[in-house]
Amino acid sequence: MTNKNLIQYIYGIADNSLILGQRLGELCGHGPSLETDIALTNISLDLFGQVRSYFQYLAEISKDEVTEDDLAFLRKEREYKNVLLVEQPNTDFAYIITRQYFFDVFHFMLLKKLEETKNVNLQAIATKSLKEVAYHKRFSGDWLKRLGDGTDISKEKAQQAVNDLWVFTDELFHLTEDDKAVVEAGHGVDVSLLKEAYYKEVTSLLDEATLQTPETKYFQKGGKNGIHSEHMGYLLAEMQYMQRAYPDMKW
Amino acid sequence: MENQEKMNEEKLKSLEAIFEAKIANDEKIEPKDWMPEKYRKTHIRQISQHAHSEIVGMLPEGNWITRAPSLRRKVALLAKVQDEAGHGLYLYSACETLGISREELYEQLHSGKAKYSSIFNYPTLTWADMGAIGWLVDGAAIINQVPLCNTSFGPYARAMVRVCKEESFHQRQGYEIMMKLCNGTPEQKEMAQDALNRWWWPSLMMFGPTDDESTHTEQSMKWKLKRKTNDELRQQFIDQTVPQANILGLTVPDPDLKYNNDTGHYDFGEIDWNEFWQVVKGHGPCNKERISARQNAWNKGEWVRDAAVAYADKQAAKKELKEAI
């Protein structure tokens, strides 16, 4: 395992939190109720907190003099390694919740296994984050049940979101070449081994929510290798605006 | 019949006497206590106005969450806006104890019947506005709100204790943003000065019209909804804030601002009351956007709230069925 392998591996984890946190940040003040507004902002806050821990660690092991903000704001689009799922837009509350739930179940499993790796820094971040993510998963799972088994309208919207976002779930279990090297060295998690348990858990909740599990065999991928959807460029343009417009300043 | 009326009248008088005595003794009025209708109405008006201000106030700052310049600032801003949502939540709850529902209160906000602080009808154009809002707007809010920690209505007073603690943290955070800008590059300092120029006068307007124009002052003083007049509070804010601007090396945009050795206060220039009334009456730069953002969130969220209710009903029915078996 090279230093580069490890850095790329950590991007793969941290960028998911960064981009999903950014998406949730767009919603602040616009939620369907004050309570959900507060909860979604809270999840966004947790995710950014995790990002800071990962990036501070990355800045430490990086050969160049970089800060957490350089890593968050000054990379090119192809250098972000998040999965396509988390960059999907806030189409409506059903999409927001489904995207969250599909990610949270994976996130929780990943962190559980990350705690067991040899990398003490990643272990510590995982332990701290697990408590937060357990709450995220409960929140999004409970809401998906409410939407699925709520009214006819909410069921239709939830089913649409499940159908549309399902195609992004498979990528969660892909390993890049960097991931493989890090897993081999015992510093990372072989996510392909989480797949079966993931679909079992998700399908069981969808059943409970009286929603159909999609049967498609075709999935989307690319984010983990830096090939994103068209949504990503706009998300980054907004997120990087200050750092790009006012280079080298402290805030 | 006549006896009955007389008894009612006597009872009312004794209830009024108890109420007045409590106010005079600085005891709290609680939701279950008898209170005059006017007291109830005034409190619904003021507390809901305050709650609406918190919720609408999330929008101008929320506008910068996605563009915050560093992770640290982004986290702090998210937390701040979330605090405001929390304040809204306890203020709406305090208001609900007076016998009005949150839906009714929202309806009043969305229809334009209820007011909220006019300051939030100004746009946030640069990152420095996040500093200026924290420093000036939260600073002014604290001056308005600290006396309310001792107001006569219990739920409001208790909510305000928590709100004030968080607001003072927000104010320090805002000042720190300004400090960083003022110690930064010339471009950053210019950004800070521009923000002060745009937010100074609207912040002074946050204390409301001058005392001779203010309609609610006298009654509100009696009920401890107010302890100082609008003009006194405004003066306190100016006296406190001008030295802070000096430390930052910024210029307060008022050519008439001058320390008066005789009074021990700053004299200041005339507030543009035309602008004040224009914004209060709904014609400020962002009144329409703010209200429509709130209406939008509420209308688009209707199916979500309906789903939650339907789901809860189904769960309750299932539980009932299970228990019956």
mmCIF file of N, CA and C in Angstrom, chain B residues 161-253:
data_model
loop_
_atom_site.group_PDB
_atom_site.id
_atom_site.type_symbol
_atom_site.label_atom_id
_atom_site.label_comp_id
_atom_site.label_asym_id
_atom_site.label_seq_id
_atom_site.Cartn_x
_atom_site.Cartn_y
_atom_site.Cartn_z
ATOM 1 N N VAL B 161 -34.430 32.868 28.232
ATOM 2 C CA VAL B 161 -33.163 32.633 28.929
ATOM 3 C C VAL B 161 -32.238 31.829 28.009
ATOM 4 N N ARG B 162 -32.800 30.796 27.413
ATOM 5 C CA ARG B 162 -32.002 29.953 26.529
ATOM 6 C C ARG B 162 -31.640 30.691 25.234
ATOM 7 N N VAL B 163 -32.616 31.378 24.681
ATOM 8 C CA VAL B 163 -32.382 32.109 23.433
ATOM 9 C C VAL B 163 -31.230 33.106 23.618
ATOM 10 N N CYS B 164 -31.259 33.834 24.721
ATOM 11 C CA CYS B 164 -30.248 34.878 24.930
ATOM 12 C C CYS B 164 -28.835 34.302 25.049
ATOM 13 N N LYS B 165 -28.736 33.144 25.708
ATOM 14 C CA LYS B 165 -27.415 32.517 25.821
ATOM 15 C C LYS B 165 -26.858 32.223 24.441
ATOM 16 N N GLU B 166 -27.703 31.655 23.597
ATOM 17 C CA GLU B 166 -27.228 31.279 22.266
ATOM 18 C C GLU B 166 -26.961 32.511 21.396
ATOM 19 N N GLU B 167 -27.800 33.520 21.563
ATOM 20 C CA GLU B 167 -27.610 34.735 20.764
ATOM 21 C C GLU B 167 -26.278 35.399 21.088
ATOM 22 N N SER B 168 -25.885 35.338 22.339
ATOM 23 C CA SER B 168 -24.652 36.042 22.674
ATOM 24 C C SER B 168 -23.457 35.291 22.092
ATOM 25 N N PHE B 169 -23.602 33.979 21.989
ATOM 26 C CA PHE B 169 -22.574 33.195 21.301
ATOM 27 C C PHE B 169 -22.536 33.565 19.815
ATOM 28 N N HIS B 170 -23.706 33.715 19.215
ATOM 29 C CA HIS B 170 -23.773 34.087 17.793
ATOM 30 C C HIS B 170 -23.134 35.448 17.545
ATOM 31 N N GLN B 171 -23.362 36.338 18.493
ATOM 32 C CA GLN B 171 -22.818 37.679 18.300
ATOM 33 C C GLN B 171 -21.291 37.653 18.309
ATOM 34 N N ARG B 172 -20.742 36.884 19.242
ATOM 35 C CA ARG B 172 -19.274 36.774 19.294
ATOM 36 C C ARG B 172 -18.739 36.144 18.013
ATOM 37 N N GLN B 173 -19.474 35.141 17.530
ATOM 38 C CA GLN B 173 -19.080 34.476 16.296
ATOM 39 C C GLN B 173 -19.077 35.468 15.120
ATOM 40 N N GLY B 174 -20.100 36.313 15.072
ATOM 41 C CA GLY B 174 -20.188 37.304 14.001
ATOM 42 C C GLY B 174 -19.049 38.311 14.082
ATOM 43 N N TYR B 175 -18.772 38.744 15.297
ATOM 44 C CA TYR B 175 -17.692 39.723 15.472
ATOM 45 C C TYR B 175 -16.354 39.109 15.071
ATOM 46 N N GLU B 176 -16.200 37.840 15.370
ATOM 47 C CA GLU B 176 -14.960 37.150 15.018
ATOM 48 C C GLU B 176 -14.799 37.050 13.490
ATOM 49 N N ILE B 177 -15.898 36.852 12.789
ATOM 50 C CA ILE B 177 -15.838 36.847 11.316
ATOM 51 C C ILE B 177 -15.354 38.221 10.830
ATOM 52 N N MET B 178 -15.916 39.283 11.418
ATOM 53 C CA MET B 178 -15.526 40.646 11.029
ATOM 54 C C MET B 178 -14.047 40.891 11.337
ATOM 55 N N MET B 179 -13.629 40.428 12.498
ATOM 56 C CA MET B 179 -12.243 40.612 12.938
ATOM 57 C C MET B 179 -11.281 39.976 11.935
ATOM 58 N N LYS B 180 -11.624 38.780 11.522
ATOM 59 C CA LYS B 180 -10.783 38.051 10.573
ATOM 60 C C LYS B 180 -10.697 38.826 9.248
ATOM 61 N N LEU B 181 -11.820 39.361 8.816
ATOM 62 C CA LEU B 181 -11.842 40.114 7.557
ATOM 63 C C LEU B 181 -11.021 41.397 7.690
ATOM 64 N N CYS B 182 -11.184 42.046 8.830
ATOM 65 C CA CYS B 182 -10.499 43.326 9.022
ATOM 66 C C CYS B 182 -8.994 43.151 9.196
ATOM 67 N N ASN B 183 -8.593 41.978 9.647
ATOM 68 C CA ASN B 183 -7.158 41.693 9.735
ATOM 69 C C ASN B 183 -6.636 40.973 8.491
ATOM 70 N N GLY B 184 -7.482 40.846 7.479
ATOM 71 C CA GLY B 184 -7.095 40.128 6.270
ATOM 72 C C GLY B 184 -6.556 41.052 5.193
ATOM 73 N N THR B 185 -6.844 40.732 3.948
ATOM 74 C CA THR B 185 -6.352 41.535 2.823
ATOM 75 C C THR B 185 -7.202 42.808 2.697
ATOM 76 N N PRO B 186 -6.701 43.818 1.936
ATOM 77 C CA PRO B 186 -7.505 45.026 1.730
ATOM 78 C C PRO B 186 -8.882 44.700 1.131
ATOM 79 N N GLU B 187 -8.908 43.696 0.283
ATOM 80 C CA GLU B 187 -10.181 43.309 -0.339
ATOM 81 C C GLU B 187 -11.166 42.785 0.706
ATOM 82 N N GLN B 188 -10.632 42.035 1.668
ATOM 83 C CA GLN B 188 -11.494 41.507 2.737
ATOM 84 C C GLN B 188 -11.989 42.627 3.644
ATOM 85 N N LYS B 189 -11.090 43.563 3.934
ATOM 86 C CA LYS B 189 -11.490 44.673 4.800
ATOM 87 C C LYS B 189 -12.571 45.531 4.121
ATOM 88 N N GLU B 190 -12.396 45.695 2.833
ATOM 89 C CA GLU B 190 -13.383 46.459 2.070
ATOM 90 C C GLU B 190 -14.755 45.766 2.112
ATOM 91 N N MET B 191 -14.699 44.443 2.050
ATOM 92 C CA MET B 191 -15.930 43.655 2.116
ATOM 93 C C MET B 191 -16.616 43.881 3.474
ATOM 94 N N ALA B 192 -15.807 43.943 4.529
ATOM 95 C CA ALA B 192 -16.344 44.154 5.876
ATOM 96 C C ALA B 192 -16.962 45.554 5.993
ATOM 97 N N GLN B 193 -16.254 46.561 5.437
ATOM 98 C CA GLN B 193 -16.765 47.933 5.505
ATOM 99 C C GLN B 193 -18.092 48.050 4.744
ATOM 100 N N ASP B 194 -18.124 47.425 3.587
ATOM 101 C CA ASP B 194 -19.345 47.463 2.774
ATOM 102 C C ASP B 194 -20.520 46.828 3.530
ATOM 103 N N ALA B 195 -20.241 45.744 4.237
ATOM 104 C CA ALA B 195 -21.312 45.088 5.000
ATOM 105 C C ALA B 195 -21.796 45.992 6.131
ATOM 106 N N LEU B 196 -20.845 46.650 6.816
ATOM 107 C CA LEU B 196 -21.241 47.569 7.887
ATOM 108 C C LEU B 196 -22.091 48.713 7.300
ATOM 109 N N ASN B 197 -21.657 49.216 6.144
ATOM 110 C CA ASN B 197 -22.413 50.304 5.510
ATOM 111 C C ASN B 197 -23.858 49.898 5.235
ATOM 112 N N ARG B 198 -24.048 48.687 4.797
ATOM 113 C CA ARG B 198 -25.405 48.272 4.434
ATOM 114 C C ARG B 198 -26.243 47.854 5.644
ATOM 115 N N TRP B 199 -25.609 47.345 6.715
ATOM 116 C CA TRP B 199 -26.393 46.791 7.833
ATOM 117 C C TRP B 199 -26.553 47.755 9.004
ATOM 118 N N TRP B 200 -25.779 48.838 9.013
ATOM 119 C CA TRP B 200 -25.820 49.735 10.176
ATOM 120 C C TRP B 200 -27.211 50.321 10.407
ATOM 121 N N TRP B 201 -27.732 51.003 9.367
ATOM 122 C CA TRP B 201 -29.012 51.702 9.570
ATOM 123 C C TRP B 201 -30.180 50.734 9.787
ATOM 124 N N PRO B 202 -30.266 49.685 8.993
ATOM 125 C CA PRO B 202 -31.335 48.711 9.279
ATOM 126 C C PRO B 202 -31.235 48.136 10.701
ATOM 127 N N SER B 203 -30.020 48.002 11.234
ATOM 128 C CA SER B 203 -29.885 47.494 12.608
ATOM 129 C C SER B 203 -30.465 48.490 13.606
ATOM 130 N N LEU B 204 -30.218 49.775 13.370
ATOM 131 C CA LEU B 204 -30.790 50.790 14.277
ATOM 132 C C LEU B 204 -32.317 50.778 14.209
ATOM 133 N N MET B 205 -32.821 50.434 13.031
ATOM 134 C CA MET B 205 -34.286 50.401 12.871
ATOM 135 C C MET B 205 -34.911 49.222 13.611
ATOM 136 N N MET B 206 -34.080 48.240 13.988
ATOM 137 C CA MET B 206 -34.611 47.061 14.694
ATOM 138 C C MET B 206 -35.268 47.410 16.027
ATOM 139 N N PHE B 207 -34.940 48.587 16.561
ATOM 140 C CA PHE B 207 -35.524 48.961 17.857
ATOM 141 C C PHE B 207 -36.893 49.597 17.704
ATOM 142 N N GLY B 208 -37.343 49.700 16.454
ATOM 143 C CA GLY B 208 -38.692 50.212 16.222
ATOM 144 C C GLY B 208 -38.735 51.719 16.132
ATOM 145 N N PRO B 209 -39.943 52.261 15.944
ATOM 146 C CA PRO B 209 -40.096 53.704 15.783
ATOM 147 C C PRO B 209 -39.668 54.454 17.052
ATOM 148 N N THR B 210 -39.518 55.750 16.929
ATOM 149 C CA THR B 210 -39.162 56.544 18.105
ATOM 150 C C THR B 210 -40.291 56.466 19.135
ATOM 151 N N ASP B 211 -39.970 56.790 20.383
ATOM 152 C CA ASP B 211 -40.933 56.603 21.474
ATOM 153 C C ASP B 211 -42.267 57.311 21.225
ATOM 154 N N ASP B 212 -42.215 58.512 20.650
ATOM 155 C CA ASP B 212 -43.478 59.223 20.454
ATOM 156 C C ASP B 212 -44.340 58.597 19.353
ATOM 157 N N GLU B 213 -43.741 57.742 18.538
ATOM 158 C CA GLU B 213 -44.502 57.075 17.468
ATOM 159 C C GLU B 213 -44.911 55.660 17.858
ATOM 160 N N SER B 214 -44.347 55.150 18.939
ATOM 161 C CA SER B 214 -44.554 53.744 19.294
ATOM 162 C C SER B 214 -45.887 53.579 20.011
ATOM 163 N N THR B 215 -46.704 52.630 19.541
ATOM 164 C CA THR B 215 -48.064 52.523 20.064
ATOM 165 C C THR B 215 -48.195 51.575 21.255
ATOM 166 N N HIS B 216 -47.284 50.640 21.367
ATOM 167 C CA HIS B 216 -47.498 49.596 22.371
ATOM 168 C C HIS B 216 -46.710 49.791 23.669
ATOM 169 N N THR B 217 -45.890 50.830 23.734
ATOM 170 C CA THR B 217 -44.911 50.908 24.805
ATOM 171 C C THR B 217 -45.501 50.874 26.212
ATOM 172 N N GLU B 218 -46.516 51.709 26.464
ATOM 173 C CA GLU B 218 -46.963 51.897 27.846
ATOM 174 C C GLU B 218 -47.501 50.608 28.480
ATOM 175 N N GLN B 219 -48.421 49.976 27.770
ATOM 176 C CA GLN B 219 -48.999 48.735 28.268
ATOM 177 C C GLN B 219 -47.927 47.654 28.412
ATOM 178 N N SER B 220 -47.038 47.599 27.421
ATOM 179 C CA SER B 220 -45.998 46.572 27.433
ATOM 180 C C SER B 220 -45.038 46.760 28.590
ATOM 181 N N MET B 221 -44.797 47.988 28.973
ATOM 182 C CA MET B 221 -43.925 48.274 30.125
ATOM 183 C C MET B 221 -44.566 47.692 31.379
ATOM 184 N N LYS B 222 -45.866 47.888 31.501
ATOM 185 C CA LYS B 222 -46.581 47.444 32.688
ATOM 186 C C LYS B 222 -46.489 45.918 32.822
ATOM 187 N N TRP B 223 -46.618 45.227 31.693
ATOM 188 C CA TRP B 223 -46.576 43.759 31.734
ATOM 189 C C TRP B 223 -45.145 43.204 31.647
ATOM 190 N N LYS B 224 -44.200 44.107 31.703
ATOM 191 C CA LYS B 224 -42.779 43.728 31.649
ATOM 192 C C LYS B 224 -42.410 43.035 30.332
ATOM 193 N N LEU B 225 -43.224 43.308 29.300
ATOM 194 C CA LEU B 225 -42.864 42.857 27.958
ATOM 195 C C LEU B 225 -41.799 43.797 27.422
ATOM 196 N N LYS B 226 -41.702 44.928 28.073
ATOM 197 C CA LYS B 226 -40.695 45.919 27.741
ATOM 198 C C LYS B 226 -40.229 46.544 29.026
ATOM 199 N N ARG B 227 -38.932 46.798 29.138
ATOM 200 C CA ARG B 227 -38.456 47.461 30.355
ATOM 201 C C ARG B 227 -37.836 48.806 30.043
ATOM 202 N N LYS B 228 -37.429 48.945 28.798
ATOM 203 C CA LYS B 228 -36.885 50.235 28.365
ATOM 204 C C LYS B 228 -37.568 50.619 27.072
ATOM 205 N N THR B 229 -37.542 51.896 26.741
ATOM 206 C CA THR B 229 -38.217 52.344 25.522
ATOM 207 C C THR B 229 -37.332 52.061 24.299
ATOM 208 N N ASN B 230 -37.946 52.166 23.133
ATOM 209 C CA ASN B 230 -37.212 51.940 21.877
ATOM 210 C C ASN B 230 -35.980 52.843 21.784
ATOM 211 N N ASP B 231 -36.166 54.098 22.118
ATOM 212 C CA ASP B 231 -35.048 55.055 21.981
ATOM 213 C C ASP B 231 -33.924 54.759 22.971
ATOM 214 N N GLU B 232 -34.311 54.338 24.180
ATOM 215 C CA GLU B 232 -33.271 53.989 25.169
ATOM 216 C C GLU B 232 -32.451 52.791 24.704
ATOM 217 N N LEU B 233 -33.164 51.787 24.182
ATOM 218 C CA LEU B 233 -32.470 50.579 23.724
ATOM 219 C C LEU B 233 -31.560 50.882 22.531
ATOM 220 N N ARG B 234 -32.065 51.729 21.626
ATOM 221 C CA ARG B 234 -31.284 52.102 20.438
ATOM 222 C C ARG B 234 -29.990 52.807 20.854
ATOM 223 N N GLN B 235 -30.137 53.714 21.827
ATOM 224 C CA GLN B 235 -28.958 54.438 22.312
ATOM 225 C C GLN B 235 -27.949 53.474 22.934
ATOM 226 N N GLN B 236 -28.469 52.534 23.697
ATOM 227 C CA GLN B 236 -27.595 51.531 24.334
ATOM 228 C C GLN B 236 -26.821 50.747 23.273
ATOM 229 N N PHE B 237 -27.509 50.381 22.201
ATOM 230 C CA PHE B 237 -26.870 49.633 21.117
ATOM 231 C C PHE B 237 -25.758 50.462 20.463
ATOM 232 N N ILE B 238 -26.049 51.720 20.198
ATOM 233 C CA ILE B 238 -25.050 52.569 19.537
ATOM 234 C C ILE B 238 -23.837 52.756 20.446
ATOM 235 N N ASP B 239 -24.107 53.030 21.711
ATOM 236 C CA ASP B 239 -22.999 53.251 22.652
ATOM 237 C C ASP B 239 -22.111 52.009 22.764
ATOM 238 N N GLN B 240 -22.741 50.867 22.658
ATOM 239 C CA GLN B 240 -21.992 49.616 22.794
ATOM 240 C C GLN B 240 -21.245 49.263 21.507
ATOM 241 N N THR B 241 -21.825 49.603 20.366
ATOM 242 C CA THR B 241 -21.306 49.091 19.093
ATOM 243 C C THR B 241 -20.232 49.981 18.475
ATOM 244 N N VAL B 242 -20.337 51.288 18.663
ATOM 245 C CA VAL B 242 -19.359 52.181 18.026
ATOM 246 C C VAL B 242 -17.915 51.855 18.452
ATOM 247 N N PRO B 243 -17.666 51.653 19.748
ATOM 248 C CA PRO B 243 -16.284 51.291 20.121
ATOM 249 C C PRO B 243 -15.840 49.968 19.483
ATOM 250 N N GLN B 244 -16.775 49.060 19.293
ATOM 251 C CA GLN B 244 -16.425 47.787 18.647
ATOM 252 C C GLN B 244 -16.027 48.009 17.190
ATOM 253 N N ALA B 245 -16.724 48.924 16.522
ATOM 254 C CA ALA B 245 -16.365 49.259 15.135
ATOM 255 C C ALA B 245 -14.974 49.882 15.100
ATOM 256 N N ASN B 246 -14.684 50.709 16.111
ATOM 257 C CA ASN B 246 -13.359 51.341 16.164
ATOM 258 C C ASN B 246 -12.253 50.303 16.298
ATOM 259 N N ILE B 247 -12.498 49.295 17.123
ATOM 260 C CA ILE B 247 -11.493 48.234 17.288
ATOM 261 C C ILE B 247 -11.243 47.532 15.955
ATOM 262 N N LEU B 248 -12.316 47.350 15.188
ATOM 263 C CA LEU B 248 -12.170 46.689 13.883
ATOM 264 C C LEU B 248 -11.483 47.598 12.865
ATOM 265 N N GLY B 249 -11.448 48.897 13.168
ATOM 266 C CA GLY B 249 -10.892 49.850 12.207
ATOM 267 C C GLY B 249 -11.880 50.168 11.095
ATOM 268 N N LEU B 250 -13.165 50.010 11.397
ATOM 269 C CA LEU B 250 -14.190 50.309 10.397
ATOM 270 C C LEU B 250 -14.857 51.643 10.728
ATOM 271 N N THR B 251 -15.431 52.262 9.707
ATOM 272 C CA THR B 251 -16.092 53.549 9.892
ATOM 273 C C THR B 251 -17.606 53.368 9.884
ATOM 274 N N VAL B 252 -18.249 53.800 10.968
ATOM 275 C CA VAL B 252 -19.714 53.747 11.013
ATOM 276 C C VAL B 252 -20.263 54.765 10.017
ATOM 277 N N PRO B 253 -21.177 54.345 9.148
ATOM 278 C CA PRO B 253 -21.605 55.215 8.047
ATOM 279 C C PRO B 253 -22.592 56.307 8.479
#
